[in-house]
Coordinates of N, CA and C in Angstrom, one line a residue:
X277 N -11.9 19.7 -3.3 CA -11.1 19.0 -2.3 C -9.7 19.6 -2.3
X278 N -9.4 19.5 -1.2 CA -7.8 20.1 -0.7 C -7.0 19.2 -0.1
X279 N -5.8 18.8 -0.6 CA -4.7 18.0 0.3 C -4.1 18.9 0.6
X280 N -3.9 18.6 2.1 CA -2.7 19.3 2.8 C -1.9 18.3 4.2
X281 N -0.8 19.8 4.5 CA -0.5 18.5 5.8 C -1.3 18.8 7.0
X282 N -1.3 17.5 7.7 CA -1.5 17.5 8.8 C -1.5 18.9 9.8
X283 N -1.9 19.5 10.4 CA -1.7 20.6 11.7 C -2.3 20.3 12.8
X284 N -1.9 20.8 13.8 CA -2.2 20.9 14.9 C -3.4 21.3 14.9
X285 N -4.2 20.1 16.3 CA -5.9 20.4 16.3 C -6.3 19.5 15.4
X286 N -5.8 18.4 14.5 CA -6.0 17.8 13.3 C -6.1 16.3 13.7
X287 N -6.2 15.6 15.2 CA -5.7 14.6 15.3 C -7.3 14.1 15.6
X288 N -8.0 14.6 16.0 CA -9.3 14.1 16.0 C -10.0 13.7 14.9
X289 N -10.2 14.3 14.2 CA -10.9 14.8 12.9 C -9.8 13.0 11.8
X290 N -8.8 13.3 12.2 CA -7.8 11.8 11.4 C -8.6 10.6 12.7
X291 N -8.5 10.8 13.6 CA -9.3 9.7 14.0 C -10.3 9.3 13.6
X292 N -11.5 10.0 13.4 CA -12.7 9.6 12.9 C -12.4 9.4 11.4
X293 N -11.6 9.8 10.6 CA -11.7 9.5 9.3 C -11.4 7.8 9.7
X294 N -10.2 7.2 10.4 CA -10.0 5.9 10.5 C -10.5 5.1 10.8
X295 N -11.6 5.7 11.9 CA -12.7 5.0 12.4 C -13.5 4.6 11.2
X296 N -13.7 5.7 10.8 CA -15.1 5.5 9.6 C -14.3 4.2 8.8
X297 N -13.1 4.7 8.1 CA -12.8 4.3 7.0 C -12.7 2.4 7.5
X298 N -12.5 2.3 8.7 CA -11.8 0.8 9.2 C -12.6 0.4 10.5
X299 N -14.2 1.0 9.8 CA -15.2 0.2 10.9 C -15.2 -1.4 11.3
X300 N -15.4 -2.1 11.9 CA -15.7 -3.6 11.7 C -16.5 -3.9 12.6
X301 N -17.4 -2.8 12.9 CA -19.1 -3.5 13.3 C -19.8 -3.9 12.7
X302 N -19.1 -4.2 11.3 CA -20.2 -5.0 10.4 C -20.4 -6.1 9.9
X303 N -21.5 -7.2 9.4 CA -21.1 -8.3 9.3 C -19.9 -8.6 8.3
X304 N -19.9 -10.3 8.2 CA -19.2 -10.3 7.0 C -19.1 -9.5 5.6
X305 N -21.0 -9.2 5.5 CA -21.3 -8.8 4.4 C -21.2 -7.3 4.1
X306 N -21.4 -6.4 5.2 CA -21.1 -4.9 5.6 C -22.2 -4.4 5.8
X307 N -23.3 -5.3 5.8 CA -24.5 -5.2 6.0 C -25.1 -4.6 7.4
X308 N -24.8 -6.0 8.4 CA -26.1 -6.0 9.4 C -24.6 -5.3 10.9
X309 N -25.3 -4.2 11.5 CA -24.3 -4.0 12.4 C -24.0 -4.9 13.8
X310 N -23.0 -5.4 13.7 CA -22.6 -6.4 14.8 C -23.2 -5.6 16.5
X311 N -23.9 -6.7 17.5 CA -24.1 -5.7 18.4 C -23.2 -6.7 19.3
X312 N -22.1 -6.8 18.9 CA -20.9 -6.8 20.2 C -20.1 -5.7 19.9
X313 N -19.8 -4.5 21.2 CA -18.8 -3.6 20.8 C -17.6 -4.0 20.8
X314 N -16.9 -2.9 19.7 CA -15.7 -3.2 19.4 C -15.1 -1.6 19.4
X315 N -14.1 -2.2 19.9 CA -12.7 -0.8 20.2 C -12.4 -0.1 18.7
X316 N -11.9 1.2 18.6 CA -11.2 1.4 17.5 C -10.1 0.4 16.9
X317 N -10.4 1.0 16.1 CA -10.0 -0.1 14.6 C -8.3 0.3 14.8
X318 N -7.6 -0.5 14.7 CA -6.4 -0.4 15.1 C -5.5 0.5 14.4
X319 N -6.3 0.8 13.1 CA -5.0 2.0 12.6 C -5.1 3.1 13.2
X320 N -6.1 3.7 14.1 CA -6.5 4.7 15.3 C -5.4 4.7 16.3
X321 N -5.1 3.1 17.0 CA -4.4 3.5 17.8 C -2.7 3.4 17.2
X322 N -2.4 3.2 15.7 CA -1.0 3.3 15.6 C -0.7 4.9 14.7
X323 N -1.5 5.3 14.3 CA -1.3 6.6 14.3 C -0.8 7.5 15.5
X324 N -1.4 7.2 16.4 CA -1.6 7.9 17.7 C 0.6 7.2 18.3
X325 N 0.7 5.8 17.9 CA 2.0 5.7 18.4 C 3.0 5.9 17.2
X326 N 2.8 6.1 15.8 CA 3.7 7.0 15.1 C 3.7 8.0 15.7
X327 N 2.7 9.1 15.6 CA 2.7 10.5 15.7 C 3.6 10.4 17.2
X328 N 4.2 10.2 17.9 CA 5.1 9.6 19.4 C 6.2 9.2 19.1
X329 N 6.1 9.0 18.3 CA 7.8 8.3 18.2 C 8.6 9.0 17.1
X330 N 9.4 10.0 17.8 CA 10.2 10.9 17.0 C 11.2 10.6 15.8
X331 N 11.3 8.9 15.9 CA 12.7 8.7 14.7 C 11.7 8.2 13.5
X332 N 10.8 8.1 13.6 CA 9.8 7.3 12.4 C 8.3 8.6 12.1
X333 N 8.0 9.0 12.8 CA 7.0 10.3 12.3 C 7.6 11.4 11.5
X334 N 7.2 11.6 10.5 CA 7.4 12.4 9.7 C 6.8 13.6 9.2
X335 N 6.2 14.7 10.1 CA 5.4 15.9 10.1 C 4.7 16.1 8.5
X336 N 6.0 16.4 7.5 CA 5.7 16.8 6.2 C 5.0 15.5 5.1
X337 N 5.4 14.5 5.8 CA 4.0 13.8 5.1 C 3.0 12.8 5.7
X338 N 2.5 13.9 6.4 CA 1.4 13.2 7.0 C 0.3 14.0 6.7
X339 N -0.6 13.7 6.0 CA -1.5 14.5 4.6 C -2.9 14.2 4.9
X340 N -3.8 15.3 4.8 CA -5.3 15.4 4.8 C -5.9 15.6 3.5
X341 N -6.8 15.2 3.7 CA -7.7 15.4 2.4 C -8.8 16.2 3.2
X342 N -9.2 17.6 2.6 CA -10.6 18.4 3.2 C -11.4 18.2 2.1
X343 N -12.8 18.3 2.4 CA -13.9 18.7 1.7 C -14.7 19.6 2.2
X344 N -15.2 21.2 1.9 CA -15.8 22.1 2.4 C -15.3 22.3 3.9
X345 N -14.3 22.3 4.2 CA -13.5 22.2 5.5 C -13.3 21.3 6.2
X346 N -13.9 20.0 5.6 CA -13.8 19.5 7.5 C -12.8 18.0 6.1
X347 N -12.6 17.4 7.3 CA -11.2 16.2 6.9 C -11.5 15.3 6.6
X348 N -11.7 14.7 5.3 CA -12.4 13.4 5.2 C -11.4 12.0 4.5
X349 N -10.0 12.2 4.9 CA -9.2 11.8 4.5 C -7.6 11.7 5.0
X350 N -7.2 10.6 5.2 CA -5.8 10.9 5.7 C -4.9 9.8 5.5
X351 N -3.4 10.2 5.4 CA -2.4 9.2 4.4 C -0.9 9.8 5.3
X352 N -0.1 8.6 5.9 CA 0.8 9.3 6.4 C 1.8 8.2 5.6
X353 N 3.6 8.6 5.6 CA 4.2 8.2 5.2 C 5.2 8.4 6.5
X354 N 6.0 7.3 7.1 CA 7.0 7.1 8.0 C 8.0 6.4 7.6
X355 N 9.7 6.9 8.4 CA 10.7 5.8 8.3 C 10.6 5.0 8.5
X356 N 11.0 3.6 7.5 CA 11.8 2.7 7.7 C 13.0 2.4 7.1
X357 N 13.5 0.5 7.0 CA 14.4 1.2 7.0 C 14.6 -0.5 5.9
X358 N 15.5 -0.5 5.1 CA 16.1 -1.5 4.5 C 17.9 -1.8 4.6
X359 N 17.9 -2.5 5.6 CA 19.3 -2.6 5.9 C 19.8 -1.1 6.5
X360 N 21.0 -0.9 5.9 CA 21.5 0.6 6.6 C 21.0 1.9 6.0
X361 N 19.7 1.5 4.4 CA 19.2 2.6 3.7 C 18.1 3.2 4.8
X362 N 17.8 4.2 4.5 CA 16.6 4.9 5.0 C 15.0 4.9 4.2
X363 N 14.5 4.1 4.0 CA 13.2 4.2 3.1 C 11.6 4.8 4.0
X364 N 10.6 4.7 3.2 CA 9.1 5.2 4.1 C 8.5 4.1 3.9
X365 N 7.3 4.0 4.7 CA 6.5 3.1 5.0 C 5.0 3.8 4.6
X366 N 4.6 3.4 3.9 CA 2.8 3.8 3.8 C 2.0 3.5 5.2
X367 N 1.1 4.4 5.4 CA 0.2 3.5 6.1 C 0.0 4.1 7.6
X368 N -1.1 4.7 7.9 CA -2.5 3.9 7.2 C -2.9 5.1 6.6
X369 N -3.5 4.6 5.7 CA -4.8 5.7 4.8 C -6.1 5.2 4.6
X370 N -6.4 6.0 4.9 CA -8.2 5.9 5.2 C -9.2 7.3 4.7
X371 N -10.4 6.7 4.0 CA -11.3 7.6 3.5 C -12.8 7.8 4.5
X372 N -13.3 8.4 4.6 CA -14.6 8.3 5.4 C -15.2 7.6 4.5
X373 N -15.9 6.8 5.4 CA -17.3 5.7 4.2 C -17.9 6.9 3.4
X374 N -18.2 7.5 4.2 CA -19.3 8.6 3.3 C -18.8 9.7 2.1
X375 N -17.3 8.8 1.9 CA -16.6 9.8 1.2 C -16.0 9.0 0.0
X376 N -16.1 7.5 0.2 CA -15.4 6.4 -0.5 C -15.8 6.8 -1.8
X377 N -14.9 6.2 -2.8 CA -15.4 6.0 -4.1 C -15.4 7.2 -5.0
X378 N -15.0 8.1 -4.5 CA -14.8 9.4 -5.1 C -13.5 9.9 -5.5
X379 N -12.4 9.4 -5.2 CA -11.0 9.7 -5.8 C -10.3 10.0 -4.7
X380 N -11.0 10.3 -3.6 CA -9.9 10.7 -2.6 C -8.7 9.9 -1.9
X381 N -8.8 8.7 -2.0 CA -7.8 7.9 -1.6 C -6.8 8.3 -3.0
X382 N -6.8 8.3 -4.1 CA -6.3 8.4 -5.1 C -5.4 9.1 -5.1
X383 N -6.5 10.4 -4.8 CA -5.5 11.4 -4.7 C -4.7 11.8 -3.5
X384 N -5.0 11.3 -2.5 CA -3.8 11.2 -1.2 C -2.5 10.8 -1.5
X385 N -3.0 9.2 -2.7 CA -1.7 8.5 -2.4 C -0.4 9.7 -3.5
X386 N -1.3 9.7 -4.6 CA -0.6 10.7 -5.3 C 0.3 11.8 -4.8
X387 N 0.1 12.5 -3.7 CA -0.2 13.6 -3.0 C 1.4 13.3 -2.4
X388 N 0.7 11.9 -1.6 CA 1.9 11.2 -1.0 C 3.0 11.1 -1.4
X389 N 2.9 10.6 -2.9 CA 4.1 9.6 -3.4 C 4.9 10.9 -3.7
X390 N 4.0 12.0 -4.3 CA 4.6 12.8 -5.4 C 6.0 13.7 -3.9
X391 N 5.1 13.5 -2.8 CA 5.9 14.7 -2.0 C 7.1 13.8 -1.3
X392 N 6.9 12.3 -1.4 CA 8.6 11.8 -0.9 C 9.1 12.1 -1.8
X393 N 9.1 11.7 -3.3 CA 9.8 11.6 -4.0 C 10.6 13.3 -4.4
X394 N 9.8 14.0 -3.9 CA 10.3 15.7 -3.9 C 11.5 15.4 -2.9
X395 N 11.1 15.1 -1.8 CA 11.9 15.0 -0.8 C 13.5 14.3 -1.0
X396 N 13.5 13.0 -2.0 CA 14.7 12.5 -2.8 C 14.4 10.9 -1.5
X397 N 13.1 10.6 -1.7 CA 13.0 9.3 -0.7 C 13.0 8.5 -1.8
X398 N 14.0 7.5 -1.8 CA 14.4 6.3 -2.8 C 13.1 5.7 -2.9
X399 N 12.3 5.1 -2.1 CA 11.3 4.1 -1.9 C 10.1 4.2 -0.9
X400 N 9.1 3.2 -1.1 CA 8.2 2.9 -0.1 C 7.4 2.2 -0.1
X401 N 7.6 1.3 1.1 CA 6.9 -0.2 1.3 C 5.5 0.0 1.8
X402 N 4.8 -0.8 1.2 CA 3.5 -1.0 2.4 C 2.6 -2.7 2.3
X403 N 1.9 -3.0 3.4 CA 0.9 -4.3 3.0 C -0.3 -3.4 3.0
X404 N -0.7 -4.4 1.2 CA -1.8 -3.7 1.7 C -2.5 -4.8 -0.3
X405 N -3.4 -4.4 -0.4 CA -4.5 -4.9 -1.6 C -3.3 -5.2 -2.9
X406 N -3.6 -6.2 -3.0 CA -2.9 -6.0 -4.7 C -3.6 -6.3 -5.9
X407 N -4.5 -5.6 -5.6 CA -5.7 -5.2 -6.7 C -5.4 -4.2 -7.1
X408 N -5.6 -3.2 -5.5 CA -5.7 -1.6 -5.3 C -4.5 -0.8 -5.4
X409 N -3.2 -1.1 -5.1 CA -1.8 -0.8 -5.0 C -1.0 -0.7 -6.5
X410 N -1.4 -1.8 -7.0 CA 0.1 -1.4 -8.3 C -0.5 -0.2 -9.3
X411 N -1.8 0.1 -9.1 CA -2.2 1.2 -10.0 C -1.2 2.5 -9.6
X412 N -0.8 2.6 -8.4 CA 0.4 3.7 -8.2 C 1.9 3.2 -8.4
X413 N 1.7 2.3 -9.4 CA 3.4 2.0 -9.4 C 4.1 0.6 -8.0
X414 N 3.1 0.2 -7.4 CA 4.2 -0.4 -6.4 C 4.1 -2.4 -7.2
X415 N 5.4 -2.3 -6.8 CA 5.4 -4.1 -6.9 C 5.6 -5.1 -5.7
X416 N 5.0 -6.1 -6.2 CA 5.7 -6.8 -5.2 C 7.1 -7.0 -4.9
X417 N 7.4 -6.8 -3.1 CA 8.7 -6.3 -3.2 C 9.8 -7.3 -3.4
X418 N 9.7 -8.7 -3.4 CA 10.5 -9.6 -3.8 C 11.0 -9.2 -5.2
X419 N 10.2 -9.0 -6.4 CA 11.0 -8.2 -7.6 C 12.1 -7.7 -7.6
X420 N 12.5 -6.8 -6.5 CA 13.4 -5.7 -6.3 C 14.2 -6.6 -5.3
X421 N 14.4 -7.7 -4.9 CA 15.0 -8.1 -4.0 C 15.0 -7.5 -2.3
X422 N 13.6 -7.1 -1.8 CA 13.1 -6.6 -0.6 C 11.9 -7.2 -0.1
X423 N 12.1 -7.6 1.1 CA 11.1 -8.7 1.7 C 10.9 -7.7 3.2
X424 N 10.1 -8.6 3.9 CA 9.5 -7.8 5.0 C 10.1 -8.4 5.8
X425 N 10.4 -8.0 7.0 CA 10.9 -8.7 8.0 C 9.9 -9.8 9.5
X426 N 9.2 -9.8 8.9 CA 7.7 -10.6 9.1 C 7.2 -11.6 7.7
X427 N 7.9 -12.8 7.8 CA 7.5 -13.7 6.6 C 6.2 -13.8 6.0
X428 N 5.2 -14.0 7.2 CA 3.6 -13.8 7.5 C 3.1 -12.4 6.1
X429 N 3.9 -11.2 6.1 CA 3.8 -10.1 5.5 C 3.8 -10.7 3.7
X430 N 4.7 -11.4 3.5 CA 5.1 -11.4 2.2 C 4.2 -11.3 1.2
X431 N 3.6 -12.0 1.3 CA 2.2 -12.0 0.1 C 1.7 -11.0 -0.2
X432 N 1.6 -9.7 0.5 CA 0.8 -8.8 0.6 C 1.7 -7.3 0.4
X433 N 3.3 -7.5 0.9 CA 4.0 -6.4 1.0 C 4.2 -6.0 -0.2
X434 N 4.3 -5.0 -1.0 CA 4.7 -4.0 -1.9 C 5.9 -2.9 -1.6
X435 N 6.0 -2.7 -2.7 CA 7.3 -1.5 -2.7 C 7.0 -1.1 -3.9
X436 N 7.2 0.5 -4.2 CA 7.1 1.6 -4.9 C 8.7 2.1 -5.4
X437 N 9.4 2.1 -5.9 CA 10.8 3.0 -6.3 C 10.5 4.1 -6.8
X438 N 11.2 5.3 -5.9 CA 11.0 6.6 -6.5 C 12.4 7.0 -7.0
X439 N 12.6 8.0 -7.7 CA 13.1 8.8 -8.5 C 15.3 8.3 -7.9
X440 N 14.8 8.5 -6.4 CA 16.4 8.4 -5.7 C 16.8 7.1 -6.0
X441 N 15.7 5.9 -6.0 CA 16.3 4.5 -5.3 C 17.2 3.9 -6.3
X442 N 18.1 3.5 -5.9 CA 19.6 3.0 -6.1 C 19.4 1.2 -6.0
X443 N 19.7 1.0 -7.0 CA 19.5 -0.7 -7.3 C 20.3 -1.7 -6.0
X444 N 21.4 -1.1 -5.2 CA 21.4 -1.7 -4.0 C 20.4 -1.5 -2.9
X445 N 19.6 -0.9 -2.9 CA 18.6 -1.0 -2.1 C 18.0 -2.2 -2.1
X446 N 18.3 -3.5 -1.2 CA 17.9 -4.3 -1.0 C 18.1 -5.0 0.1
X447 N 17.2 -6.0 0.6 CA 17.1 -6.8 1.9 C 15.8 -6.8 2.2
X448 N 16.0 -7.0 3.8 CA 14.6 -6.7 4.5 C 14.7 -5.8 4.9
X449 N 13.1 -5.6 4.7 CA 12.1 -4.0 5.5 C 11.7 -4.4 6.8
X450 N 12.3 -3.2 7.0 CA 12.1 -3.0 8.8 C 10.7 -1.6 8.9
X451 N 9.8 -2.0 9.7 CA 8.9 -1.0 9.5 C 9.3 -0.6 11.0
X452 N 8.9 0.6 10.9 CA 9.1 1.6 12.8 C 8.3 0.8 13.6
X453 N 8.9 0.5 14.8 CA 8.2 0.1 16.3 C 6.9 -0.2 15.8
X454 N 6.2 1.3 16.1 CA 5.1 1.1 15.9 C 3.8 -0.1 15.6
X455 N 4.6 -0.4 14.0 CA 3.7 -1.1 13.6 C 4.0 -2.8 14.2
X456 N 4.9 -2.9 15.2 CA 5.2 -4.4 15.7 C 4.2 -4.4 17.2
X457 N 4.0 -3.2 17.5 CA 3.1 -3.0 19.0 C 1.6 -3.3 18.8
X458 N 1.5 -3.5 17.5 CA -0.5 -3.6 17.3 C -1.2 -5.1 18.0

């Protein structure tokens, strides 16, 4: 397996990993496939409005996972923002079903974290499992005194501190447009 970034010609190939990874034609159980259609799975179309919106897309970490060439994985990191700091946003990352369970999300996030933190990115928020999340270091972000700017979010939001973040880094997270248009 190979992480790399994102290139051009790459935006299909991240589609279907999302699709796969964030089907929901299936029942509750993941079982029996639903026969009412359903549109892409919504982190499809907010990829599509990060990768558009030039103050929150971030070229250098928006990251593939290949296997034998073709893409079966993908993890982007975007601005936001905490008060007047600059921080990133996780999300979305997605594995192909047929790829699950094998370390590749793992190793994305890794991939991820390791390359803001190159970069000197204080932090980075995301909602998401908190099963699956603190294994990379994230807490809940009320610890750190950072909340989401969507109360609804709170239970679920996390934050990560890298290497730069500075103990005033606090308030509410503002995530890019984007993710308020879904």
């Amino acid at each position: 397996m190979l992480i790399r970034r994102e290139r051009t010609g790459d935006a299909a190939a991240i589609d279907a990993v999302h699709r796969s990874a964030f089907d929901r034609s299936a029942d509750a159980d993941g079982d029996t496939p639903s026969s009412e259609p359903i549109g892409d799975p919504v982190e499809v179309g907010l990829v599509h409005l990060l990768r558009d919106d030039g103050s929150a897309w971030i070229p250098t970490l928006s990251l593939v996972a290949e296997f034998h060439d073709q893409i079966v994985g993908h993890v982007c990191l975007t601005r936001a923002g905490i008060g007047p700091f600059p921080v990133l946003a996780l999300g979305p990352i997605g594995v192909r079903a047929d790829h699950q369970g094998k370390g590749i999300g793992s190793a994305l996030m890794h991939a991820a974290l390791g390359a803001a933190d190159a970069l000197d990115e204080p932090l980075v928020g995301l909602l998401g499992s908190l099963e699956y999340y603190p294994r990379f270091g994230f807490v809940p972000g009320s610890r750190l005194g950072i909340v989401p700017d969507q109360p609804e979010w709170a239970t679920h939001f996390q934050v990560r501190p890298l290497t730069a973040y500075e103990l005033e880094i606090k308030g509410e997270f503002r995530y890019a447009d984007a993710f308020y248009m879904l």
